[in-house]
XYZ file of C-alpha atoms in Angstrom:
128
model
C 1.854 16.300 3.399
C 2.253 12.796 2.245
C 1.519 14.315 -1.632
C 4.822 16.649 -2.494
C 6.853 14.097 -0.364
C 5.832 10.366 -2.821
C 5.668 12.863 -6.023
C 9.518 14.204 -5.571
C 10.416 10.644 -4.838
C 8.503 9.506 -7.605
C 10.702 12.399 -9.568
C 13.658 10.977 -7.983
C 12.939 7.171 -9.522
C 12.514 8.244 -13.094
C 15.121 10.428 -12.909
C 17.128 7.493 -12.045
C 15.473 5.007 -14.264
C 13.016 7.374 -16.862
C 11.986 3.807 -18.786
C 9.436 3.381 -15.636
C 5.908 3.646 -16.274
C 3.609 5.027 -13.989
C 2.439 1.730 -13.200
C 5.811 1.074 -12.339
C 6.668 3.577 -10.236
C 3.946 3.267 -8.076
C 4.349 -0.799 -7.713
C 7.588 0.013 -6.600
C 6.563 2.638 -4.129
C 4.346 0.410 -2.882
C 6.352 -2.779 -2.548
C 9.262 -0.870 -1.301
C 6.853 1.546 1.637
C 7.828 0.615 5.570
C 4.918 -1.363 6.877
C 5.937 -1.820 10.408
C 2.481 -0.175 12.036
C 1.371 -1.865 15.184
C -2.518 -3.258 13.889
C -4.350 -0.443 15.982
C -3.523 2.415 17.789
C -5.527 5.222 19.519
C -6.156 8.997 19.165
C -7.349 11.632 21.944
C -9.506 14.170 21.040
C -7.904 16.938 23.541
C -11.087 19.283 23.970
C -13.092 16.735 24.640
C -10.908 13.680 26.589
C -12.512 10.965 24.023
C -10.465 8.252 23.085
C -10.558 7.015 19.810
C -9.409 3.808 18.500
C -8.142 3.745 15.178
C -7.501 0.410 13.277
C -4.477 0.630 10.890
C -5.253 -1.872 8.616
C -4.639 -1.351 4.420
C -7.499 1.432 4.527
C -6.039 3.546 6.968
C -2.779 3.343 6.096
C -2.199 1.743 2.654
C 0.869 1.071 1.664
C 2.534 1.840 4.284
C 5.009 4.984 4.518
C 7.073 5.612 1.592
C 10.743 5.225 1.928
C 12.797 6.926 -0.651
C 15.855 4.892 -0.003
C 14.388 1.341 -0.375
C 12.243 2.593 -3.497
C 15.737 3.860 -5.386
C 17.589 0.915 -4.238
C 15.314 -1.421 -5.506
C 15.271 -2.316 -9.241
C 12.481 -4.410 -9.296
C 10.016 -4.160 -12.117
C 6.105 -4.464 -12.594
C 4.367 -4.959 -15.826
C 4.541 -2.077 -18.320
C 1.418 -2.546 -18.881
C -1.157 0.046 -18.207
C -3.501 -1.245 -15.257
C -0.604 -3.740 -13.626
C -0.322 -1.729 -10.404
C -3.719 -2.067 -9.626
C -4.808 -0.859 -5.893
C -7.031 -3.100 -4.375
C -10.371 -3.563 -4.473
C -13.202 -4.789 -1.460
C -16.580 -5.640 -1.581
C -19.218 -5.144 0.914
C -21.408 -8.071 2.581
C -24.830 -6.757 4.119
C -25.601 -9.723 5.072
C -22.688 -10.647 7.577
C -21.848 -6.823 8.093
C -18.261 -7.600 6.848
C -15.571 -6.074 4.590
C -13.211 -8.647 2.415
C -10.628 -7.673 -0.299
C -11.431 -8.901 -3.790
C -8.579 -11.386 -5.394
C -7.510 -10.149 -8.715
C -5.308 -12.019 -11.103
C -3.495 -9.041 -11.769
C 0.726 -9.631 -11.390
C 1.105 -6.351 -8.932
C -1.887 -7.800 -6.598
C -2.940 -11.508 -6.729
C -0.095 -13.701 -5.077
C 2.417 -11.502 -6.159
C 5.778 -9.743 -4.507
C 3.826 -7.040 -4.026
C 0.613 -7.662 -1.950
C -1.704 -10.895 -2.100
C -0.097 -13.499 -0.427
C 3.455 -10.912 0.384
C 5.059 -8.800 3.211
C 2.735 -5.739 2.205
C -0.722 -7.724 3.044
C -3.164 -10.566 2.212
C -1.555 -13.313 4.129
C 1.168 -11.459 5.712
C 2.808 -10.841 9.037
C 1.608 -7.211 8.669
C -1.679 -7.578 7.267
C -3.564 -10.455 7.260
């Protein structure tokens, strides 16, 4: 469901401002999504009566969910560039068993507004 819902609000932000790029729009989708989650929650599977717990980190949930009245309200702008809303990236240790995300220079995801060291995650009260 989450699909026709962020591509009619997507519609909605270049309607309002059609200058964006796509990079653009989607930084500001992203910057703009409700992040208030609790860190883990748990699921029931009702046939069988097994509890699962679910972890609702930046993998499971991503953004966050996307809130068409912050993202038209805000006028904040990424890059034009092509490639400045990058997603981000993790790498895989075998040898501890552990999952880290990668640090990219990159204005959308290093230490920027967005994520990095922001309110979306890195080393944030939501995700950190």
């Amino acid at each position: 469901m989450a699909t026709p819902v962020v591509s009619g609000i997507a519609a909605l932000l270049l309607q309002k401002t059609p200058s964006l790029t796509p990079d653009q729009v989607k930084a500001r989708l992203m910057k703009t999504a409700w992040k208030g989650f609790s860190s883990s929650t748990t699921a029931t599977d009702l046939a069988t009566g097994i509890v699962y717990s679910i972890e609702q980190d930046i993998f499971a949930v991503g953004a966050g969910a996307v809130d068409a009245s912050a993202a038209l309200a805000n006028t904040d702008l990424a890059p034009s560039t092509v490639g400045a809303a990058k997603s981000p990236k993790v790498a895989y240790n075998s040898s501890t068993n552990t999952v880290s995300i990668v640090t990219d220079s990159s204005v959308v995801w290093g230490n920027s507004v967005v994520w990095g060291n922001s309110v979306v995650w890195g080393n944030s009260v939501v995700w950190g």
